[in-house]
Amino acid sequence: MHQPHDRARRLHPETRSVSEGFDPELSVMAVRPPIYPVSTYAFRSAEEMSHWFRVALGREQALPGEHASLIYARLNHPNAEMFEEALGSVEKGCAGAAAFSSGMSAITTALLTFLRPGDVMVFGRPVYGGTHELLQHILPQWNVEVRSAPGDDLQQLRQAVEAAGERLAVLYLETPANPTLRMLDLSRTSALLDGLRAARPERRPVVVVDNTFLGPVFQSPLLHGADVVVYSATKFLGGHSDLVAGAVSVRDAELIARVKATRAFLGTICEPFTAWMLQRSMATLYLRMIKQSKNASKIVDVLKAHPAVERIHYPTLFTGEQARIFASQCSAPGSLIALELKGGREAAFRFLNALRIVRLAVSLGGVESLACHPRTTTASEMEESELQRCGIVDGLVRLSIGVEYWRDLASDLTRALDAAGR
Ligand SMILES: Cc1ncc(COP(=O)(O)O)c(C=O)c1O
């Protein structure tokens, strides 16, 4: 809607997240943005109309000082633009962002932008189940060779990158990993592509990072060597479990133009009402994520000594290399907890069935606390060997901690742990 100016760029992201991207002057001085449920936009003349089509197709440049005109809502619309500016203002190192109809449509659109038949793509395992399906089963049908290596094993990732050589187009990473929260070192992993980036400037391979679990507030992959960041905006960005959406942000403006061009033809932009809800959620993003992270840290301190608990996976409890990575690239532990219970699946189910405040549901990052059993839900399509390797054991439960009063949550979880241990 309006270009961020220098003063706004100097403000703290917490300030920018509230109003960036919206100018009351453009909307009858309303202090919050209206919704534009509009499919098509009018032009003042036939000449203007054909000029903007030529600009949209890259055949002509916009004139200096000219603001891009809207054409059709599958290409772009004011609510998407306002959300994109708000996200771009809080994502550190960001040169541009794009809104999508789901996390999966954001990931698919980004990958189809950077991959061509015959390319090799390497990814760090594990990744979210839907992404895993796309990479392992759909992209190979389009003659993309997809290879993987354990995401927390830099040596094996290096070997996979070296073996792909000049054919490598995308290195795809997710950290922390779902559901075990294992982290990979973004700077060192992204640096594996330095040689190829320099050798092939005309078609540089890109590092794509799924930042859904900690970003954009607690982790900034674009400052750690990533070219493209993808989000399920259904999670923390939306934050209220009342919408499905996705987002992409990039380090280099040329990349976002390419992603948006693919989006325009695939039709994967999110519609105006969802984009408006997303922008509305941006104003409370810091509040929610900080409160949720503090809640989770306090709850972990209560639960860690419970006799029914075998192990808790949570960044403040990491040791060794994992603790080093957490300290080097994250500013807070976040609100996801992976709880490993003694007694396997039966104990896990007893625990889940005894919860009263925390609801049983997949998804995460909303204001309400949720719990699920990854092995029989979100990770159920993974092969047994992969589940074992990733530590997704029968006794593992994933918690997404919300904004409720933490002592109520801690009591609910403690009572359920008592039931699990019986
Ligand atoms: C880490 C991660 N990435 C991507 C996705 C896909 O997002 P969506 O469900 O919005 O399509 C999910 C969904 O759970 C996820 O957890």
Short mmCIF file of C-alpha atoms and ligand atoms in Angstrom, two decimals:
data_model
loop_
_atom_site.label_atom_id
_atom_site.label_comp_id
_atom_site.label_asym_id
_atom_site.label_seq_id
_atom_site.Cartn_x
_atom_site.Cartn_y
_atom_site.Cartn_z
CA MET A 1 0.00 0.00 0.00
CA HIS A 2 2.76 2.42 0.80
CA GLN A 3 6.50 2.13 0.79
CA PRO A 4 8.26 1.75 4.15
CA HIS A 5 10.25 4.90 4.77
CA ASP A 6 13.59 5.32 6.50
CA ARG A 7 12.08 6.39 9.82
CA ALA A 8 9.92 3.25 9.96
CA ARG A 9 12.92 1.09 9.08
CA ARG A 10 14.73 2.41 12.16
CA LEU A 11 11.89 1.52 14.52
CA HIS A 12 11.89 -1.69 16.55
CA PRO A 13 10.01 -4.58 14.85
CA GLU A 14 7.62 -4.68 17.86
CA THR A 15 6.52 -1.16 16.92
CA ARG A 16 6.47 -1.88 13.19
CA SER A 17 4.36 -5.02 13.59
CA VAL A 18 1.43 -2.90 14.84
CA SER A 19 0.88 -0.57 11.90
CA GLU A 20 3.48 -1.11 9.17
CA GLY A 21 1.97 -1.55 5.73
CA PHE A 22 -1.08 0.62 6.31
CA ASP A 23 -1.51 4.32 5.63
CA PRO A 24 -4.77 5.87 7.00
CA GLU A 25 -4.48 8.62 4.33
CA LEU A 26 -5.36 5.98 1.74
CA SER A 27 -8.50 4.79 3.59
CA VAL A 28 -10.68 7.69 4.83
CA MET A 29 -8.30 8.09 7.83
CA ALA A 30 -9.41 4.77 9.39
CA VAL A 31 -6.85 3.77 12.04
CA ARG A 32 -6.99 0.12 11.11
CA PRO A 33 -7.06 -1.36 7.59
CA PRO A 34 -10.34 -2.07 5.79
CA ILE A 35 -11.00 -5.27 3.82
CA TYR A 36 -11.06 -5.05 0.04
CA PRO A 37 -13.25 -7.98 -1.08
CA VAL A 38 -12.64 -7.06 -4.71
CA SER A 39 -11.64 -9.28 -7.64
CA THR A 40 -10.74 -6.67 -10.28
CA TYR A 41 -9.48 -3.07 -10.38
CA ALA A 42 -10.46 -0.22 -12.73
CA PHE A 43 -8.12 1.95 -14.82
CA ARG A 44 -8.52 5.58 -15.83
CA SER A 45 -7.72 4.98 -19.50
CA ALA A 46 -7.00 2.22 -22.03
CA GLU A 47 -3.38 3.46 -22.25
CA GLU A 48 -2.92 3.15 -18.47
CA MET A 49 -4.50 -0.32 -18.54
CA SER A 50 -2.19 -1.63 -21.26
CA HIS A 51 0.86 0.02 -19.58
CA TRP A 52 0.22 -1.88 -16.33
CA PHE A 53 -0.26 -5.17 -18.17
CA ARG A 54 3.07 -4.67 -19.92
CA VAL A 55 4.69 -3.91 -16.51
CA ALA A 56 3.05 -7.01 -14.96
CA LEU A 57 4.46 -9.18 -17.76
CA GLY A 58 7.93 -7.65 -17.36
CA ARG A 59 7.86 -6.04 -20.83
CA GLU A 60 7.98 -2.49 -19.53
CA GLN A 61 9.33 -0.77 -16.40
CA ALA A 62 7.15 1.30 -14.06
CA LEU A 63 8.06 4.97 -14.44
CA PRO A 64 10.07 6.60 -11.61
CA GLY A 65 7.74 7.52 -8.73
CA GLU A 66 4.86 5.51 -10.22
CA HIS A 67 3.05 3.22 -7.75
CA ALA A 68 2.16 -0.18 -9.17
CA SER A 69 -1.49 -0.33 -10.06
CA LEU A 70 -3.63 -3.25 -8.96
CA ILE A 71 -5.06 -5.38 -11.77
CA TYR A 72 -6.75 -8.55 -10.55
CA ALA A 73 -6.87 -10.18 -7.09
CA ARG A 74 -5.27 -13.45 -8.20
CA LEU A 75 -2.12 -11.40 -8.91
CA ASN A 76 -2.23 -9.03 -6.00
CA HIS A 77 -4.62 -7.13 -3.73
CA PRO A 78 -4.38 -4.45 -1.01
CA ASN A 79 -4.89 -6.80 1.95
CA ALA A 80 -2.13 -9.17 0.76
CA GLU A 81 0.18 -6.20 0.19
CA MET A 82 -0.49 -4.80 3.67
CA PHE A 83 0.23 -8.15 5.33
CA GLU A 84 3.36 -8.61 3.20
CA GLU A 85 4.69 -5.23 4.28
CA ALA A 86 3.95 -5.99 7.93
CA LEU A 87 5.74 -9.35 7.69
CA GLY A 88 8.63 -7.78 5.77
CA SER A 89 9.04 -5.22 8.54
CA VAL A 90 9.53 -7.82 11.29
CA GLU A 91 11.49 -10.45 9.33
CA LYS A 92 15.13 -9.44 9.79
CA GLY A 93 17.14 -9.23 6.56
CA CYS A 94 13.99 -9.29 4.42
CA ALA A 95 13.77 -7.59 1.01
CA GLY A 96 10.20 -8.69 0.26
CA ALA A 97 7.41 -11.03 1.31
CA ALA A 98 4.46 -12.80 -0.30
CA ALA A 99 1.17 -14.10 1.13
CA PHE A 100 -0.28 -17.52 0.27
CA SER A 101 -3.43 -19.58 0.75
CA SER A 102 -1.64 -22.16 2.97
CA GLY A 103 1.81 -23.12 4.18
CA MET A 104 1.86 -25.92 1.61
CA SER A 105 0.96 -23.56 -1.24
CA ALA A 106 3.77 -21.22 -0.12
CA ILE A 107 6.28 -24.10 -0.09
CA THR A 108 5.06 -25.53 -3.41
CA THR A 109 5.06 -22.15 -5.16
CA ALA A 110 8.56 -21.33 -3.90
CA LEU A 111 9.93 -24.71 -4.97
CA LEU A 112 8.30 -24.59 -8.42
CA THR A 113 9.90 -21.17 -8.87
CA PHE A 114 13.44 -22.42 -8.25
CA LEU A 115 13.36 -26.00 -9.57
CA ARG A 116 13.45 -27.29 -13.16
CA PRO A 117 13.18 -30.88 -14.45
CA GLY A 118 16.58 -32.55 -14.15
CA ASP A 119 17.58 -30.51 -11.07
CA VAL A 120 18.64 -32.02 -7.77
CA MET A 121 17.16 -30.85 -4.50
CA VAL A 122 18.66 -31.82 -1.12
CA PHE A 123 16.70 -31.58 2.12
CA GLY A 124 17.58 -32.05 5.77
CA ARG A 125 15.41 -34.69 7.47
CA PRO A 126 13.00 -34.59 9.19
CA VAL A 127 10.56 -32.07 7.70
CA TYR A 128 6.84 -31.56 8.31
CA GLY A 129 4.83 -34.57 7.00
CA GLY A 130 3.06 -32.65 4.19
CA THR A 131 6.38 -31.25 2.97
CA HIS A 132 7.89 -34.74 3.15
CA GLU A 133 5.11 -36.03 0.87
CA LEU A 134 5.66 -33.19 -1.62
CA LEU A 135 9.42 -33.73 -1.72
CA GLN A 136 9.53 -37.52 -1.73
CA HIS A 137 6.48 -38.37 -3.83
CA ILE A 138 5.29 -35.42 -5.93
CA LEU A 139 8.41 -33.54 -7.10
CA PRO A 140 10.14 -36.74 -8.38
CA GLN A 141 7.17 -37.21 -10.77
CA TRP A 142 8.30 -33.95 -12.40
CA ASN A 143 11.83 -35.28 -12.84
CA VAL A 144 13.32 -33.46 -9.86
CA GLU A 145 15.79 -35.70 -8.10
CA VAL A 146 15.19 -35.30 -4.38
CA ARG A 147 17.87 -36.48 -1.96
CA SER A 148 18.00 -36.14 1.81
CA ALA A 149 20.39 -36.36 4.74
CA PRO A 150 19.85 -36.06 8.50
CA GLY A 151 19.37 -32.31 9.09
CA ASP A 152 21.51 -32.29 12.23
CA ASP A 153 24.45 -34.07 10.54
CA LEU A 154 26.48 -31.42 8.72
CA GLN A 155 28.90 -33.99 7.33
CA GLN A 156 26.17 -36.01 5.60
CA LEU A 157 24.51 -32.84 4.29
CA ARG A 158 27.87 -31.75 2.87
CA GLN A 159 28.27 -35.11 1.13
CA ALA A 160 24.76 -34.83 -0.37
CA VAL A 161 25.45 -31.28 -1.60
CA GLU A 162 28.83 -32.28 -3.08
CA ALA A 163 27.33 -35.34 -4.79
CA ALA A 164 24.63 -33.16 -6.40
CA GLY A 165 27.29 -30.71 -7.66
CA GLU A 166 26.24 -28.33 -10.43
CA ARG A 167 22.77 -29.90 -10.64
CA LEU A 168 21.84 -28.70 -7.15
CA ALA A 169 19.08 -26.06 -7.31
CA VAL A 170 17.59 -26.05 -3.79
CA LEU A 171 18.79 -26.93 -0.29
CA TYR A 172 15.69 -27.19 1.92
CA LEU A 173 15.90 -27.03 5.71
CA GLU A 174 13.48 -26.96 8.64
CA THR A 175 14.61 -25.94 12.11
CA PRO A 176 13.60 -26.66 14.83
CA ALA A 177 12.34 -29.94 13.40
CA ASN A 178 8.78 -31.07 13.90
CA PRO A 179 8.09 -32.68 16.39
CA THR A 180 11.40 -33.36 18.18
CA LEU A 181 12.70 -29.75 18.05
CA ARG A 182 16.16 -30.86 16.93
CA MET A 183 17.99 -27.87 15.51
CA LEU A 184 20.39 -27.51 12.62
CA ASP A 185 23.04 -24.86 12.27
CA LEU A 186 21.70 -22.48 9.60
CA SER A 187 24.93 -20.53 8.96
CA ARG A 188 27.16 -23.59 8.59
CA THR A 189 24.59 -25.48 6.51
CA SER A 190 23.87 -22.52 4.20
CA ALA A 191 27.63 -22.06 3.73
CA LEU A 192 27.75 -25.49 2.04
CA LEU A 193 26.38 -23.71 -1.04
CA ASP A 194 28.93 -20.87 -1.11
CA GLY A 195 31.11 -22.50 -3.77
CA LEU A 196 28.17 -23.29 -6.05
CA ARG A 197 26.66 -19.82 -5.57
CA ALA A 198 29.91 -18.24 -6.75
CA ALA A 199 30.43 -20.71 -9.60
CA ARG A 200 26.94 -20.35 -11.05
CA PRO A 201 25.82 -16.72 -10.58
CA GLU A 202 23.38 -16.94 -13.51
CA ARG A 203 21.38 -19.64 -11.75
CA ARG A 204 22.40 -19.61 -8.12
CA PRO A 205 21.15 -22.50 -5.99
CA VAL A 206 18.99 -21.28 -3.10
CA VAL A 207 18.68 -22.21 0.57
CA VAL A 208 15.01 -22.42 1.62
CA VAL A 209 14.20 -22.56 5.37
CA ASP A 210 10.86 -23.41 6.99
CA ASN A 211 10.79 -20.96 9.92
CA THR A 212 7.27 -21.83 11.16
CA PHE A 213 8.25 -22.88 14.70
CA LEU A 214 10.26 -19.86 15.88
CA GLY A 215 9.97 -17.14 13.26
CA PRO A 216 9.92 -14.36 12.60
CA VAL A 217 10.23 -13.25 16.25
CA PHE A 218 12.83 -15.67 17.65
CA GLN A 219 14.78 -16.85 14.58
CA SER A 220 15.93 -14.96 11.47
CA PRO A 221 17.25 -17.40 8.83
CA LEU A 222 17.83 -14.59 6.29
CA LEU A 223 20.59 -13.32 8.63
CA HIS A 224 22.12 -16.81 8.72
CA GLY A 225 22.63 -17.49 5.01
CA ALA A 226 19.11 -18.48 3.89
CA ASP A 227 17.77 -16.99 0.65
CA VAL A 228 14.11 -17.85 1.14
CA VAL A 229 12.02 -18.38 4.28
CA VAL A 230 8.68 -20.20 4.20
CA TYR A 231 5.92 -20.22 6.80
CA SER A 232 2.75 -21.98 7.62
CA ALA A 233 1.01 -18.72 8.57
CA THR A 234 -1.78 -20.95 9.91
CA LYS A 235 0.42 -21.23 13.01
CA PHE A 236 2.00 -18.29 14.89
CA LEU A 237 1.48 -15.60 12.23
CA GLY A 238 -2.29 -16.20 12.22
CA GLY A 239 -2.08 -17.24 15.85
CA HIS A 240 -5.75 -17.93 16.63
CA SER A 241 -6.43 -21.29 14.89
CA ASP A 242 -9.06 -19.55 12.76
CA LEU A 243 -7.40 -19.39 9.34
CA VAL A 244 -5.19 -21.35 6.92
CA ALA A 245 -2.46 -19.35 5.16
CA GLY A 246 1.20 -19.27 4.22
CA ALA A 247 3.99 -16.81 3.60
CA VAL A 248 7.38 -16.48 1.93
CA SER A 249 10.04 -13.89 2.67
CA VAL A 250 13.35 -13.42 0.86
CA ARG A 251 16.77 -11.81 1.19
CA ASP A 252 16.94 -10.48 -2.37
CA ALA A 253 14.11 -8.49 -4.02
CA GLU A 254 14.60 -10.25 -7.35
CA LEU A 255 13.62 -13.57 -5.74
CA ILE A 256 10.27 -12.27 -4.47
CA ALA A 257 9.40 -10.97 -7.94
CA ARG A 258 9.97 -14.48 -9.30
CA VAL A 259 7.96 -16.14 -6.50
CA LYS A 260 5.07 -13.71 -7.05
CA ALA A 261 5.12 -14.35 -10.80
CA THR A 262 4.70 -18.10 -10.14
CA ARG A 263 2.00 -17.35 -7.55
CA ALA A 264 0.05 -15.26 -10.08
CA PHE A 265 -0.25 -18.17 -12.51
CA LEU A 266 -0.76 -20.94 -9.94
CA GLY A 267 -3.37 -18.81 -8.17
CA THR A 268 -1.94 -19.55 -4.70
CA ILE A 269 -2.34 -16.08 -3.17
CA CYS A 270 -4.53 -15.90 -0.03
CA GLU A 271 -7.86 -14.15 -0.45
CA PRO A 272 -8.53 -10.67 1.02
CA PHE A 273 -10.37 -11.67 4.20
CA THR A 274 -7.62 -14.11 5.25
CA ALA A 275 -4.92 -11.53 4.44
CA TRP A 276 -6.81 -8.97 6.54
CA MET A 277 -7.00 -11.44 9.45
CA LEU A 278 -3.27 -12.10 9.09
CA GLN A 279 -2.43 -8.43 9.23
CA ARG A 280 -4.68 -8.02 12.25
CA SER A 281 -2.75 -10.85 13.94
CA MET A 282 0.61 -9.20 13.20
CA ALA A 283 -0.12 -6.48 15.78
CA THR A 284 -0.14 -9.10 18.57
CA LEU A 285 2.56 -11.38 17.16
CA TYR A 286 5.26 -10.30 19.64
CA LEU A 287 2.85 -10.29 22.59
CA ARG A 288 1.62 -13.77 21.80
CA MET A 289 4.93 -15.40 20.93
CA ILE A 290 6.78 -13.94 23.93
CA LYS A 291 4.01 -14.89 26.37
CA GLN A 292 3.69 -18.38 24.87
CA SER A 293 7.45 -18.93 25.06
CA LYS A 294 7.59 -17.75 28.70
CA ASN A 295 4.64 -20.00 29.56
CA ALA A 296 6.33 -23.01 27.96
CA SER A 297 9.64 -22.37 29.77
CA LYS A 298 7.91 -22.22 33.16
CA ILE A 299 5.85 -25.32 32.41
CA VAL A 300 8.96 -27.28 31.36
CA ASP A 301 10.56 -26.43 34.70
CA VAL A 302 7.56 -27.93 36.51
CA LEU A 303 7.18 -31.03 34.33
CA LYS A 304 10.83 -32.05 34.01
CA ALA A 305 10.99 -33.68 37.45
CA HIS A 306 7.73 -35.66 37.10
CA PRO A 307 8.33 -39.43 37.48
CA ALA A 308 6.14 -40.26 34.42
CA VAL A 309 8.46 -38.26 32.16
CA GLU A 310 11.26 -40.10 30.38
CA ARG A 311 12.66 -37.01 28.64
CA ILE A 312 11.67 -33.50 27.61
CA HIS A 313 12.87 -32.02 24.32
CA TYR A 314 12.92 -28.26 24.79
CA PRO A 315 15.66 -25.77 23.82
CA THR A 316 16.46 -24.62 27.39
CA LEU A 317 17.22 -28.25 28.28
CA PHE A 318 19.50 -28.84 25.27
CA THR A 319 23.13 -29.76 25.94
CA GLY A 320 26.30 -29.88 23.81
CA GLU A 321 26.05 -29.03 20.10
CA GLN A 322 22.27 -28.53 20.20
CA ALA A 323 22.66 -25.97 23.02
CA ARG A 324 25.35 -24.17 21.00
CA ILE A 325 23.12 -23.96 17.92
CA PHE A 326 20.18 -22.70 20.00
CA ALA A 327 22.34 -19.97 21.55
CA SER A 328 23.82 -18.94 18.21
CA GLN A 329 20.64 -18.53 16.15
CA CYS A 330 17.53 -18.28 18.38
CA SER A 331 16.56 -15.54 20.83
CA ALA A 332 14.00 -17.59 22.83
CA PRO A 333 12.99 -21.27 23.15
CA GLY A 334 9.43 -20.90 21.80
CA SER A 335 6.25 -22.65 22.87
CA LEU A 336 6.53 -26.18 21.50
CA ILE A 337 7.45 -28.96 23.89
CA ALA A 338 8.11 -32.59 22.99
CA LEU A 339 7.36 -34.75 25.99
CA GLU A 340 8.58 -38.35 26.03
CA LEU A 341 6.62 -40.46 28.52
CA LYS A 342 7.61 -43.68 30.22
CA GLY A 343 5.31 -46.53 29.19
CA GLY A 344 5.08 -45.87 25.43
CA ARG A 345 1.86 -45.32 23.51
CA GLU A 346 -0.46 -46.48 26.30
CA ALA A 347 0.97 -43.95 28.73
CA ALA A 348 0.86 -41.24 26.04
CA PHE A 349 -2.82 -41.93 25.34
CA ARG A 350 -3.66 -42.00 29.07
CA PHE A 351 -1.95 -38.61 29.36
CA LEU A 352 -3.81 -37.13 26.38
CA ASN A 353 -7.18 -38.47 27.52
CA ALA A 354 -6.73 -36.97 31.00
CA LEU A 355 -6.15 -33.40 29.74
CA ARG A 356 -8.93 -30.93 30.53
CA ILE A 357 -7.66 -27.49 29.45
CA VAL A 358 -5.19 -28.49 26.76
CA ARG A 359 -7.18 -29.65 23.73
CA LEU A 360 -6.39 -32.69 21.58
CA ALA A 361 -5.69 -31.33 18.11
CA VAL A 362 -2.98 -31.13 15.49
CA SER A 363 -1.60 -27.73 14.42
CA LEU A 364 0.21 -25.35 16.74
CA GLY A 365 1.01 -21.74 17.47
CA GLY A 366 -2.52 -20.64 18.36
CA VAL A 367 -3.59 -18.80 21.51
CA GLU A 368 -4.98 -22.03 22.96
CA SER A 369 -2.82 -24.93 24.15
CA LEU A 370 -2.95 -28.10 22.04
CA ALA A 371 -1.55 -31.62 22.32
CA CYS A 372 -1.12 -34.49 19.88
CA HIS A 373 0.58 -37.87 19.51
CA PRO A 374 2.81 -37.37 16.43
CA ARG A 375 3.34 -41.08 15.69
CA THR A 376 -0.38 -41.69 15.12
CA THR A 377 -1.21 -38.23 13.67
CA THR A 378 1.13 -35.67 12.09
CA ALA A 379 4.02 -38.11 11.45
CA SER A 380 1.87 -41.18 10.74
CA GLU A 381 2.81 -41.32 7.05
CA MET A 382 6.54 -41.60 7.85
CA GLU A 383 8.24 -44.98 7.47
CA GLU A 384 9.08 -46.93 10.64
CA SER A 385 12.85 -46.64 10.11
CA GLU A 386 12.56 -42.86 9.67
CA LEU A 387 10.38 -42.53 12.79
CA GLN A 388 12.99 -44.44 14.78
CA ARG A 389 15.86 -42.42 13.36
CA CYS A 390 14.16 -39.11 14.15
CA GLY A 391 13.30 -40.18 17.69
CA ILE A 392 9.52 -40.05 17.11
CA VAL A 393 8.88 -42.80 19.62
CA ASP A 394 5.57 -44.24 20.87
CA GLY A 395 5.73 -42.32 24.13
CA LEU A 396 6.23 -38.91 22.45
CA VAL A 397 3.58 -36.20 22.82
CA ARG A 398 3.82 -32.74 21.22
CA LEU A 399 2.50 -29.77 23.16
CA SER A 400 1.82 -26.33 21.72
CA ILE A 401 1.53 -23.93 24.64
CA GLY A 402 -0.92 -21.04 24.36
CA VAL A 403 -1.46 -17.77 26.22
CA GLU A 404 -3.51 -19.15 29.15
CA TYR A 405 -2.34 -18.59 32.75
CA TRP A 406 0.66 -20.89 32.97
CA ARG A 407 -0.14 -22.35 36.42
CA ASP A 408 -3.51 -23.62 35.15
CA LEU A 409 -1.74 -25.32 32.25
CA ALA A 410 0.98 -26.73 34.52
CA SER A 411 -1.69 -28.21 36.85
CA ASP A 412 -3.62 -29.72 33.92
CA LEU A 413 -0.44 -31.26 32.49
CA THR A 414 0.78 -32.50 35.91
CA ARG A 415 -2.58 -34.14 36.61
CA ALA A 416 -2.49 -35.82 33.19
CA LEU A 417 1.07 -37.02 33.87
CA ASP A 418 -0.15 -38.52 37.15
CA ALA A 419 -2.80 -40.41 35.13
CA ALA A 420 -0.18 -41.51 32.57
CA GLY A 421 2.04 -42.95 35.32
CA ARG A 422 -0.72 -45.04 36.91
C1 LIG B 1 6.57 -26.77 9.99
C2 LIG B 1 5.38 -26.75 9.06
N1 LIG B 1 5.54 -26.32 7.79
C3 LIG B 1 4.51 -26.28 6.93
C4 LIG B 1 3.24 -26.70 7.29
C5 LIG B 1 2.12 -26.67 6.29
O1 LIG B 1 1.29 -25.57 6.54
P1 LIG B 1 -0.27 -25.49 6.21
O2 LIG B 1 -0.97 -26.52 7.03
O3 LIG B 1 -0.62 -24.07 6.56
O4 LIG B 1 -0.42 -25.75 4.74
C6 LIG B 1 3.02 -27.14 8.61
C7 LIG B 1 1.69 -27.58 9.04
O5 LIG B 1 1.50 -28.16 10.08
C8 LIG B 1 4.13 -27.17 9.52
O6 LIG B 1 4.00 -27.58 10.80
#
